[in-house]
Short mmCIF file of N, CA and C in Angstrom, two decimals:
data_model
loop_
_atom_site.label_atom_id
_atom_site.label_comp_id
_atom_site.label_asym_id
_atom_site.label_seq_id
_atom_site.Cartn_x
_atom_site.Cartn_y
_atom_site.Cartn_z
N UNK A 600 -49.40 -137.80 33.60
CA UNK A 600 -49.41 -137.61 32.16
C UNK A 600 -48.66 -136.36 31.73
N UNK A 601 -48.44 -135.40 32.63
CA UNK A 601 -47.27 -134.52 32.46
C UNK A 601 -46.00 -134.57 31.94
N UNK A 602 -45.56 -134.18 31.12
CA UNK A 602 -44.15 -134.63 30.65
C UNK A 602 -43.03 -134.34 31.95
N UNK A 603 -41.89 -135.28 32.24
CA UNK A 603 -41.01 -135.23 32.97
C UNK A 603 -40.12 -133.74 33.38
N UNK A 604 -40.13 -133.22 32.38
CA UNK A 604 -39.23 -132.00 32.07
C UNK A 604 -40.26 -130.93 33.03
N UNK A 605 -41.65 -131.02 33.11
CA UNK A 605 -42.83 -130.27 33.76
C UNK A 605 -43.10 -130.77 34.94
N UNK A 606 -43.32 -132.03 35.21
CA UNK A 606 -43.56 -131.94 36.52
C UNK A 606 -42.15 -132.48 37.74
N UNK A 607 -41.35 -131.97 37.10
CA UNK A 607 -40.40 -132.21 38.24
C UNK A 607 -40.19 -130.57 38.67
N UNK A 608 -41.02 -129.87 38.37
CA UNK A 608 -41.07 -128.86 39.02
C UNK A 608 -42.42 -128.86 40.30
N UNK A 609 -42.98 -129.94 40.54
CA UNK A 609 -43.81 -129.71 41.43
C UNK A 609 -43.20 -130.94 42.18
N UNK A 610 -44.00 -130.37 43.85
CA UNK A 610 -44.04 -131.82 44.49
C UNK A 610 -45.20 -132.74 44.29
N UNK A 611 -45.06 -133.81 43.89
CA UNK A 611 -45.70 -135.29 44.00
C UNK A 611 -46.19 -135.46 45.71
N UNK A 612 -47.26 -135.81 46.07
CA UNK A 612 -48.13 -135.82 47.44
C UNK A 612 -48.95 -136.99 46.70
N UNK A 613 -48.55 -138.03 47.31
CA UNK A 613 -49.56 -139.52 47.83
C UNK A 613 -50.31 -139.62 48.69
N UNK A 614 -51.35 -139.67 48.65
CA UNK A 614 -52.34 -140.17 49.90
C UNK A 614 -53.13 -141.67 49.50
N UNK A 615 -52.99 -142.11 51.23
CA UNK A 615 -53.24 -143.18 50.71
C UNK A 615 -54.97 -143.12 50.65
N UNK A 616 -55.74 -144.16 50.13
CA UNK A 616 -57.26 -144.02 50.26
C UNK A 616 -58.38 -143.90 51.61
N UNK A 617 -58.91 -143.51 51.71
CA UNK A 617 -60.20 -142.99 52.77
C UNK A 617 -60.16 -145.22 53.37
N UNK A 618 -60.27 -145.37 54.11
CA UNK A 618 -60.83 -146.67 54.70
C UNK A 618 -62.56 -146.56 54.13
N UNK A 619 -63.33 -147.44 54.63
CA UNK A 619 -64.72 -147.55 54.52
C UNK A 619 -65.27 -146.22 55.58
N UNK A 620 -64.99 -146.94 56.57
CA UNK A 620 -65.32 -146.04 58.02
C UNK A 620 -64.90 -144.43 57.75
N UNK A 621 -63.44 -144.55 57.45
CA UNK A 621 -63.43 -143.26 57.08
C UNK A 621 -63.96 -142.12 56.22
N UNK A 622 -64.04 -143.00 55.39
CA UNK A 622 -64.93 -142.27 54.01
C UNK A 622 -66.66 -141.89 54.87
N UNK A 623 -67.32 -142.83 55.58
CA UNK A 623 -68.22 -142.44 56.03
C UNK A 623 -68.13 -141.43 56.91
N UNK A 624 -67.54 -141.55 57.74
CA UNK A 624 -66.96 -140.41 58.94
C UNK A 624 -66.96 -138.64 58.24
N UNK A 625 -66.10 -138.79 56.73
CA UNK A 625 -65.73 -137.51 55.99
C UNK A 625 -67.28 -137.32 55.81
N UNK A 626 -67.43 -137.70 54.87
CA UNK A 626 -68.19 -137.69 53.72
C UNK A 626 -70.30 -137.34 54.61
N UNK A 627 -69.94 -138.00 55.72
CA UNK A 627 -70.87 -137.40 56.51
C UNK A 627 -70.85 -136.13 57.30
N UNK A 628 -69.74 -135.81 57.68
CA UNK A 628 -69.79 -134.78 57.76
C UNK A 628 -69.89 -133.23 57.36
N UNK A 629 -69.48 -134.18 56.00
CA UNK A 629 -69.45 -132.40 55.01
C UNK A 629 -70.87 -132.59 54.54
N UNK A 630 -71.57 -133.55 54.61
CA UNK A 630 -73.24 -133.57 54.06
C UNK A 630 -74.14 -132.84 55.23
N UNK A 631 -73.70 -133.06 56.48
CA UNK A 631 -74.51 -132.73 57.66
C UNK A 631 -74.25 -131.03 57.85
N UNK A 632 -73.16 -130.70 57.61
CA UNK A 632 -72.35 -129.47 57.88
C UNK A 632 -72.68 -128.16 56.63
N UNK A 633 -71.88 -128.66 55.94
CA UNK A 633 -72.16 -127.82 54.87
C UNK A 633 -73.31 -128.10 53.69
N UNK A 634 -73.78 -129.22 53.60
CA UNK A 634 -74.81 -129.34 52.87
C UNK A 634 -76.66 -129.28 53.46
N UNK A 635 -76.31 -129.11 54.68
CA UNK A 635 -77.61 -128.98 55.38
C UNK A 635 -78.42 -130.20 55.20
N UNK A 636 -77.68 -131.16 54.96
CA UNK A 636 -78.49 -133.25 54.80
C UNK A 636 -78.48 -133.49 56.43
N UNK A 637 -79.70 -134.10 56.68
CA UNK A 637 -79.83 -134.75 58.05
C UNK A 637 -78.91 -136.25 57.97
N UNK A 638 -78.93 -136.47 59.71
CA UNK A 638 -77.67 -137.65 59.86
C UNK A 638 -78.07 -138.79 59.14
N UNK A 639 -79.13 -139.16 59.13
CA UNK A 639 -79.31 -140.30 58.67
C UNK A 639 -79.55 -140.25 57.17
N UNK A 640 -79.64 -139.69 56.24
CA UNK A 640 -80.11 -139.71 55.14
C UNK A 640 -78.70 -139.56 54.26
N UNK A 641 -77.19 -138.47 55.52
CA UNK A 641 -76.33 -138.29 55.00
C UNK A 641 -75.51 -139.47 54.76
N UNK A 642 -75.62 -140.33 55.86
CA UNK A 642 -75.00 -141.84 55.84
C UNK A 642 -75.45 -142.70 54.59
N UNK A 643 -76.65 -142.94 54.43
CA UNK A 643 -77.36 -143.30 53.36
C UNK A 643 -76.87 -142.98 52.05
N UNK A 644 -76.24 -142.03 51.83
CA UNK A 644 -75.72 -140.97 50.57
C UNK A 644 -74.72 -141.63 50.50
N UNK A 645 -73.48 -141.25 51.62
CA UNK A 645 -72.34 -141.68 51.78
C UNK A 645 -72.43 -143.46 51.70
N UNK A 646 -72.95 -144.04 52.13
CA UNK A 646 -73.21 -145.36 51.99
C UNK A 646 -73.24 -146.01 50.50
N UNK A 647 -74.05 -145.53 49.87
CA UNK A 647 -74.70 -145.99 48.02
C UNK A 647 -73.87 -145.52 47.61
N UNK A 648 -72.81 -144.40 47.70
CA UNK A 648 -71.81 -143.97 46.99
C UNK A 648 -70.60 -145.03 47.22
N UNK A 649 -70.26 -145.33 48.52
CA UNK A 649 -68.90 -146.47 48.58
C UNK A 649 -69.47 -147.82 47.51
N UNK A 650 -70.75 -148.01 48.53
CA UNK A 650 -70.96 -150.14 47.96
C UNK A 650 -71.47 -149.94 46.25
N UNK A 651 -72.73 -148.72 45.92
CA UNK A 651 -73.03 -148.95 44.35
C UNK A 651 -72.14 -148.09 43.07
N UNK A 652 -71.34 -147.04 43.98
CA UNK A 652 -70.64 -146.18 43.23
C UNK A 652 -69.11 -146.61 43.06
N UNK A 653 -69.21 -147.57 44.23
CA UNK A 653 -67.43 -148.10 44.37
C UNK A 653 -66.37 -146.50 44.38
N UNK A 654 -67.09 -145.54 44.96
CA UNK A 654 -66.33 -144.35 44.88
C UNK A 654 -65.92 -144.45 46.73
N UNK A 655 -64.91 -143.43 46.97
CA UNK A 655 -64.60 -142.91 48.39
C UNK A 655 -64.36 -141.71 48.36
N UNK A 656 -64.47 -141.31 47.14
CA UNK A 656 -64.12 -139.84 46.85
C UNK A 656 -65.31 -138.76 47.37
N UNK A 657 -64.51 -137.94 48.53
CA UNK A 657 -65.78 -137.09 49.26
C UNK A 657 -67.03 -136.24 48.38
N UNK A 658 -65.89 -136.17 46.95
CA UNK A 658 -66.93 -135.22 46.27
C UNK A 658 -67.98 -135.60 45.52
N UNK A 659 -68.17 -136.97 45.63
CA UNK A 659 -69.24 -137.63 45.14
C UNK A 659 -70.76 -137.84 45.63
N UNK A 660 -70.59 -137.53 47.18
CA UNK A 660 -72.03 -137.48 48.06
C UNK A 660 -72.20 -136.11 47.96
N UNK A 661 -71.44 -134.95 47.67
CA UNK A 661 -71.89 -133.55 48.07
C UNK A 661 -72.38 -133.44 46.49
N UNK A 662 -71.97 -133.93 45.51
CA UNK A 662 -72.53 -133.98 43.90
C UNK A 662 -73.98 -134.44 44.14
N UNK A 663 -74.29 -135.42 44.86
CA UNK A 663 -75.61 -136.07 45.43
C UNK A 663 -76.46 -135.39 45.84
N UNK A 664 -75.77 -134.64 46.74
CA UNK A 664 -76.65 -134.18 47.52
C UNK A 664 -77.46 -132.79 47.11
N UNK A 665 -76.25 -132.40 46.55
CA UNK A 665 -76.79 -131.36 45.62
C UNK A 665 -77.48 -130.93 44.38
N UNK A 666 -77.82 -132.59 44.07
CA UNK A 666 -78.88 -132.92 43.18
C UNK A 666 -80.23 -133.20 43.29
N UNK A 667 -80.47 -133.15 44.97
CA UNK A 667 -81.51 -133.93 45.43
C UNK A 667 -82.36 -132.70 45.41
N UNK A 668 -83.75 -133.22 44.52
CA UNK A 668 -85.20 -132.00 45.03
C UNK A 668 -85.85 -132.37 46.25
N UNK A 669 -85.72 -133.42 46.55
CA UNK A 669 -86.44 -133.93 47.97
C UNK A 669 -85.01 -134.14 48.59
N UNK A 670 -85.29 -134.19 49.99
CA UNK A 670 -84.30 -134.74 51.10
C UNK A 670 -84.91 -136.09 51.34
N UNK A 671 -84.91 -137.01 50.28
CA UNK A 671 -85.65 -138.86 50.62
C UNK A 671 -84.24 -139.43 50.22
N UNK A 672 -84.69 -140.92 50.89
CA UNK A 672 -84.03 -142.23 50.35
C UNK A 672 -84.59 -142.43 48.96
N UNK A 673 -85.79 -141.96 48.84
CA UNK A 673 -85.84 -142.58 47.41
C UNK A 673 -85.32 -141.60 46.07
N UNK A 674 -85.12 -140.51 46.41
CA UNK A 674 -84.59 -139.48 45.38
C UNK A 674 -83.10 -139.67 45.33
N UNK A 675 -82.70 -140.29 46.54
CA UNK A 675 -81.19 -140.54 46.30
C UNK A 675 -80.96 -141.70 45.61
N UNK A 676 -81.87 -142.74 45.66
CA UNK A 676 -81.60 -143.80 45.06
C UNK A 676 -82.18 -143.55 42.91
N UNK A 677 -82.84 -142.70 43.18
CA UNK A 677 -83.24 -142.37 42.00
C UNK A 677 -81.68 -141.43 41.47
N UNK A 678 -81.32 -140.79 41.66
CA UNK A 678 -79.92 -140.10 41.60
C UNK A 678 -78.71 -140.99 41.18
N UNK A 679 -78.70 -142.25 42.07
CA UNK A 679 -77.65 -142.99 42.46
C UNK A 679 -78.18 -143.86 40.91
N UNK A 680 -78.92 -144.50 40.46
CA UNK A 680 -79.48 -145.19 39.18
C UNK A 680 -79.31 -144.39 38.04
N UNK A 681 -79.24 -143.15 38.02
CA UNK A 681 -78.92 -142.14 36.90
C UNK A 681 -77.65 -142.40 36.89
N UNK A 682 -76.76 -142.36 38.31
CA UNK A 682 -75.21 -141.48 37.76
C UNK A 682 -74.73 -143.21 37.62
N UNK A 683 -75.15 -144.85 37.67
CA UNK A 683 -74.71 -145.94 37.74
C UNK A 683 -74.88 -145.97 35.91
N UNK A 684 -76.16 -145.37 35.26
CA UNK A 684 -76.17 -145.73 34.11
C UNK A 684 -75.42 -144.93 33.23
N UNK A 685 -75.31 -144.16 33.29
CA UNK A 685 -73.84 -143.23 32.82
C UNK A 685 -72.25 -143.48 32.51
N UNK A 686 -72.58 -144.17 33.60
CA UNK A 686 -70.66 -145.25 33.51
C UNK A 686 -70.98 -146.19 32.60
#
């Protein structure tokens, strides 16, 4: 949305999208790592974010996660029903 005259002063960088697997692979790791989420609960996160969020975008489980007052499945799914009714 930049006008032509502006961004032909930068470089343009394509990436292509995260796979499924991949997105889980990332997206678990920065939950386990830097967010202090256990393995299984981080998958779970990363999981409801690809299939109910239709997102792959990493920054969407660490938004999660960092919303959560409990470390449950059910606070994430309570999370995940907030940010679905919003869209």
């Amino acid at each position: 949305r930049l006008p032509p005259e502006l961004l032909s002063r930068f470089l343009t960088l394509r990436f292509k999208p995260y796979s499924y697997d991949e997105f889980m692979e990332v997206a678990a790791h920065v939950l386990t790592k830097r967010e202090k989420i256990p393995d299984q609960l981080a998958l779970y996160i990363a999981h409801k974010c690809a299939s109910e969020l239709g997102s792959r975008d990493p920054r969407d489980p660490i938004k999660i996660a960092r919303l959560l007052r409990e470390k449950t499945r059910e606070e994430v799914d309570k999370i995940i029903t907030l940010i679905k009714g919003r869209r």
